[in-house]
Amino acid sequence: MVKICCIGAGYVGGPTMAVIAVKCPAIEVVVVDISKPRIDAWNSDTLPIYEPGLDEVVKACRGKNLFFSTDVEKHVAEADIIFVSVNTPTKTRGLGAGKAADLTYWESAARMIADVSKSDKIVVEKSTVPVKTAEAIEKILTHNSKGINYQILSNPEFLAEGTAIDDLFKPDRVLIGGRETPEGRKAVQALKEVYANWVPEENIITTNLWSAELSKLAANAFLAQRISSVNAMSALCEATGANVSEVSYAIGKDSRIGPKFLNASVGFGGSCFQKDILNLVIKINDYQKSRFVNRVVSSMFNTVSGKKVAVLGFAFKKDTGDTRETPAIDVCKGLLGDKAQVSIYDPQVTEDQIQRDLAMNKFDWDHPMHLQPTSPSSVKQVSVVWDAYEATKGAHAVCILTEWNEFKELDYQKIFNNMQKPAFVFDGRNVVNADKLREIGFIVYSIGKPLDAWLKDMPAIA
């Protein structure tokens, strides 16, 4: 029986291993992590991450051929194939702070594998890492090899949170990179056979190590450039009276461009996009967030001081509870900087998480709990509520920062009746029907759409 062990029980390791287990009943899959609370959560009824369909997959095979354990060394020693999906945060200090990836966790995982292994291993790089990480890992393993053979493979994940289980069941492609030696090819074949249990052969691409590593970064850079291009267009649309949805629909009909990733919004988030890409794209993304805050403040007579502002949605996109690098953090901080009273509702993000995010410095979130600032003093001007109507009651403005489907279905007449007037809606995800809201009486700002007469008179920069 092939034994697979995955080091790291996070957003990548957990779902990926659960799907391998459910699709390959003949393989024993163990996910290990040094964090006991995290492993306990994976073994409980309340999984540590929210992902549509994940519960069913885990419950189908947990205890049969899928296990979650803190006994890292035992399971690494027994495994034939070891996936490493530990965190690769952005460095917060030292050389390359704010830009370079911090490979501390990766390196300690590699040294531990070398320490405990008694048989040959295939080590698979699953986290998003800088190109040439595999080479560094290979050096650590071979210098400490004690006569054991290691083959390093790169198998980057292309999951999108919110659709991870679908993406794993029906991937566009599975990419496996390895050394171009007989042993390297054999290792690639072994991993290919695992995926071939459910992925058609033509969708499994094999390349050399560096191509696989670079393809992941390149894909993220291309996608992020698309978002930033359309966000740059949105500012132009507002200034000229064009409608960004019509423009992106028109250019998306060009088969060379295609329709995906062309929705203008308040900015992109997620843990990988920020890290993987170029400063040019990040600058447009930061500009988009500050432009949104400026639009809110300037529309409301140039001050939000003491005014209640409802924030609907805090996750970086719908169908996930993940708040890593979410634009909501910068928008909320901007509003708090002008002394607004902010009331936040998100169907999947806890109050504790929101308070932590708002109290942290950039990139701190990506380091382990014990290295993060301890129990941040909760931000006094922030309340977190469990209901959109509660959040908007008595507010001067509503900011929609995540495109949760339920925000389309809200009773906006009821919300309007319970708000201060003039009542504003700032739609950072273009989810509401602006014309209907205007009929109710709202002043509406939608990113990249023609401006209300009210907003035209207010400068975009506060």
mmCIF file with all atom_site columns, N, CA and C in Angstrom, residues 146-171:
data_model
loop_
_atom_site.group_PDB
_atom_site.id
_atom_site.type_symbol
_atom_site.label_atom_id
_atom_site.label_alt_id
_atom_site.label_comp_id
_atom_site.label_asym_id
_atom_site.label_entity_id
_atom_site.label_seq_id
_atom_site.pdbx_PDB_ins_code
_atom_site.Cartn_x
_atom_site.Cartn_y
_atom_site.Cartn_z
_atom_site.occupancy
_atom_site.B_iso_or_equiv
_atom_site.pdbx_formal_charge
_atom_site.auth_seq_id
_atom_site.auth_comp_id
_atom_site.auth_asym_id
_atom_site.auth_atom_id
_atom_site.pdbx_PDB_model_num
ATOM 1  N N  . LYS A 1 146 ? 22.607  10.180 4.513   1.00 0.00 ? 146 LYS A N  1
ATOM 2  C CA . LYS A 1 146 ? 22.883  8.895  5.167   1.00 0.00 ? 146 LYS A CA 1
ATOM 3  C C  . LYS A 1 146 ? 22.558  7.713  4.231   1.00 0.00 ? 146 LYS A C  1
ATOM 4  N N  . GLY A 1 147 ? 22.900  7.876  2.958   1.00 0.00 ? 147 GLY A N  1
ATOM 5  C CA . GLY A 1 147 ? 22.712  6.759  2.011   1.00 0.00 ? 147 GLY A CA 1
ATOM 6  C C  . GLY A 1 147 ? 21.295  6.566  1.496   1.00 0.00 ? 147 GLY A C  1
ATOM 7  N N  . ILE A 1 148 ? 20.394  7.488  1.860   1.00 0.00 ? 148 ILE A N  1
ATOM 8  C CA . ILE A 1 148 ? 19.006  7.359  1.396   1.00 0.00 ? 148 ILE A CA 1
ATOM 9  C C  . ILE A 1 148 ? 18.839  8.218  0.141   1.00 0.00 ? 148 ILE A C  1
ATOM 10 N N  . ASN A 1 149 ? 18.051  7.714  -0.823  1.00 0.00 ? 149 ASN A N  1
ATOM 11 C CA . ASN A 1 149 ? 17.838  8.481  -2.050  1.00 0.00 ? 149 ASN A CA 1
ATOM 12 C C  . ASN A 1 149 ? 16.565  9.312  -1.953  1.00 0.00 ? 149 ASN A C  1
ATOM 13 N N  . TYR A 1 150 ? 16.679  10.573 -2.319  1.00 0.00 ? 150 TYR A N  1
ATOM 14 C CA . TYR A 1 150 ? 15.511  11.461 -2.339  1.00 0.00 ? 150 TYR A CA 1
ATOM 15 C C  . TYR A 1 150 ? 15.284  11.947 -3.754  1.00 0.00 ? 150 TYR A C  1
ATOM 16 N N  . GLN A 1 151 ? 14.023  11.978 -4.169  1.00 0.00 ? 151 GLN A N  1
ATOM 17 C CA . GLN A 1 151 ? 13.682  12.643 -5.427  1.00 0.00 ? 151 GLN A CA 1
ATOM 18 C C  . GLN A 1 151 ? 12.755  13.806 -5.090  1.00 0.00 ? 151 GLN A C  1
ATOM 19 N N  . ILE A 1 152 ? 13.100  14.972 -5.600  1.00 0.00 ? 152 ILE A N  1
ATOM 20 C CA . ILE A 1 152 ? 12.275  16.152 -5.332  1.00 0.00 ? 152 ILE A CA 1
ATOM 21 C C  . ILE A 1 152 ? 11.385  16.411 -6.544  1.00 0.00 ? 152 ILE A C  1
ATOM 22 N N  . LEU A 1 153 ? 10.086  16.597 -6.293  1.00 0.00 ? 153 LEU A N  1
ATOM 23 C CA . LEU A 1 153 ? 9.159   16.955 -7.365  1.00 0.00 ? 153 LEU A CA 1
ATOM 24 C C  . LEU A 1 153 ? 8.497   18.278 -7.019  1.00 0.00 ? 153 LEU A C  1
ATOM 25 N N  . SER A 1 154 ? 8.145   19.027 -8.047  1.00 0.00 ? 154 SER A N  1
ATOM 26 C CA . SER A 1 154 ? 7.335   20.234 -7.831  1.00 0.00 ? 154 SER A CA 1
ATOM 27 C C  . SER A 1 154 ? 5.937   19.935 -8.377  1.00 0.00 ? 154 SER A C  1
ATOM 28 N N  . ASN A 1 155 ? 4.915   20.116 -7.523  1.00 0.00 ? 155 ASN A N  1
ATOM 29 C CA . ASN A 1 155 ? 3.534   19.828 -7.939  1.00 0.00 ? 155 ASN A CA 1
ATOM 30 C C  . ASN A 1 155 ? 2.660   20.984 -7.421  1.00 0.00 ? 155 ASN A C  1
ATOM 31 N N  . PRO A 1 156 ? 2.797   22.161 -8.064  1.00 0.00 ? 156 PRO A N  1
ATOM 32 C CA . PRO A 1 156 ? 2.128   23.353 -7.520  1.00 0.00 ? 156 PRO A CA 1
ATOM 33 C C  . PRO A 1 156 ? 0.612   23.195 -7.534  1.00 0.00 ? 156 PRO A C  1
ATOM 34 N N  . GLU A 1 157 ? -0.044  23.829 -6.553  1.00 0.00 ? 157 GLU A N  1
ATOM 35 C CA . GLU A 1 157 ? -1.507  23.742 -6.527  1.00 0.00 ? 157 GLU A CA 1
ATOM 36 C C  . GLU A 1 157 ? -2.083  24.948 -7.248  1.00 0.00 ? 157 GLU A C  1
ATOM 37 N N  . PHE A 1 158 ? -3.164  24.701 -7.988  1.00 0.00 ? 158 PHE A N  1
ATOM 38 C CA . PHE A 1 158 ? -3.851  25.785 -8.699  1.00 0.00 ? 158 PHE A CA 1
ATOM 39 C C  . PHE A 1 158 ? -5.266  25.934 -8.153  1.00 0.00 ? 158 PHE A C  1
ATOM 40 N N  . LEU A 1 159 ? -5.419  25.723 -6.838  1.00 0.00 ? 159 LEU A N  1
ATOM 41 C CA . LEU A 1 159 ? -6.756  25.814 -6.253  1.00 0.00 ? 159 LEU A CA 1
ATOM 42 C C  . LEU A 1 159 ? -7.181  27.250 -6.140  1.00 0.00 ? 159 LEU A C  1
ATOM 43 N N  . ALA A 1 160 ? -8.481  27.475 -6.308  1.00 0.00 ? 160 ALA A N  1
ATOM 44 C CA . ALA A 1 160 ? -9.030  28.788 -5.960  1.00 0.00 ? 160 ALA A CA 1
ATOM 45 C C  . ALA A 1 160 ? -9.906  28.549 -4.747  1.00 0.00 ? 160 ALA A C  1
ATOM 46 N N  . GLU A 1 161 ? -9.688  29.321 -3.687  1.00 0.00 ? 161 GLU A N  1
ATOM 47 C CA . GLU A 1 161 ? -10.507 29.126 -2.498  1.00 0.00 ? 161 GLU A CA 1
ATOM 48 C C  . GLU A 1 161 ? -11.961 29.420 -2.834  1.00 0.00 ? 161 GLU A C  1
ATOM 49 N N  . GLY A 1 162 ? -12.843 28.657 -2.197  1.00 0.00 ? 162 GLY A N  1
ATOM 50 C CA . GLY A 1 162 ? -14.266 28.796 -2.501  1.00 0.00 ? 162 GLY A CA 1
ATOM 51 C C  . GLY A 1 162 ? -14.712 27.752 -3.512  1.00 0.00 ? 162 GLY A C  1
ATOM 52 N N  . THR A 1 163 ? -13.759 27.310 -4.375  1.00 0.00 ? 163 THR A N  1
ATOM 53 C CA . THR A 1 163 ? -14.097 26.237 -5.327  1.00 0.00 ? 163 THR A CA 1
ATOM 54 C C  . THR A 1 163 ? -13.031 25.146 -5.272  1.00 0.00 ? 163 THR A C  1
ATOM 55 N N  . ALA A 1 164 ? -12.295 25.057 -4.157  1.00 0.00 ? 164 ALA A N  1
ATOM 56 C CA . ALA A 1 164 ? -11.131 24.156 -4.082  1.00 0.00 ? 164 ALA A CA 1
ATOM 57 C C  . ALA A 1 164 ? -11.500 22.696 -4.346  1.00 0.00 ? 164 ALA A C  1
ATOM 58 N N  . ILE A 1 165 ? -12.632 22.251 -3.792  1.00 0.00 ? 165 ILE A N  1
ATOM 59 C CA . ILE A 1 165 ? -12.974 20.833 -3.939  1.00 0.00 ? 165 ILE A CA 1
ATOM 60 C C  . ILE A 1 165 ? -13.318 20.525 -5.400  1.00 0.00 ? 165 ILE A C  1
ATOM 61 N N  . ASP A 1 166 ? -14.089 21.390 -6.030  1.00 0.00 ? 166 ASP A N  1
ATOM 62 C CA . ASP A 1 166 ? -14.358 21.227 -7.475  1.00 0.00 ? 166 ASP A CA 1
ATOM 63 C C  . ASP A 1 166 ? -13.063 21.251 -8.269  1.00 0.00 ? 166 ASP A C  1
ATOM 64 N N  . ASP A 1 167 ? -12.186 22.202 -7.921  1.00 0.00 ? 167 ASP A N  1
ATOM 65 C CA . ASP A 1 167 ? -10.911 22.324 -8.649  1.00 0.00 ? 167 ASP A CA 1
ATOM 66 C C  . ASP A 1 167 ? -10.089 21.045 -8.518  1.00 0.00 ? 167 ASP A C  1
ATOM 67 N N  . LEU A 1 168 ? -10.180 20.406 -7.338  1.00 0.00 ? 168 LEU A N  1
ATOM 68 C CA . LEU A 1 168 ? -9.414  19.169 -7.129  1.00 0.00 ? 168 LEU A CA 1
ATOM 69 C C  . LEU A 1 168 ? -10.058 17.980 -7.840  1.00 0.00 ? 168 LEU A C  1
ATOM 70 N N  . PHE A 1 169 ? -11.390 17.943 -7.849  1.00 0.00 ? 169 PHE A N  1
ATOM 71 C CA . PHE A 1 169 ? -12.083 16.846 -8.535  1.00 0.00 ? 169 PHE A CA 1
ATOM 72 C C  . PHE A 1 169 ? -11.913 16.935 -10.051 1.00 0.00 ? 169 PHE A C  1
ATOM 73 N N  . LYS A 1 170 ? -11.954 18.181 -10.571 1.00 0.00 ? 170 LYS A N  1
ATOM 74 C CA . LYS A 1 170 ? -11.893 18.354 -12.031 1.00 0.00 ? 170 LYS A CA 1
ATOM 75 C C  . LYS A 1 170 ? -10.864 19.431 -12.391 1.00 0.00 ? 170 LYS A C  1
ATOM 76 N N  . PRO A 1 171 ? -9.575  19.156 -12.161 1.00 0.00 ? 171 PRO A N  1
ATOM 77 C CA . PRO A 1 171 ? -8.580  20.199 -12.413 1.00 0.00 ? 171 PRO A CA 1
ATOM 78 C C  . PRO A 1 171 ? -8.397  20.505 -13.906 1.00 0.00 ? 171 PRO A C  1
#
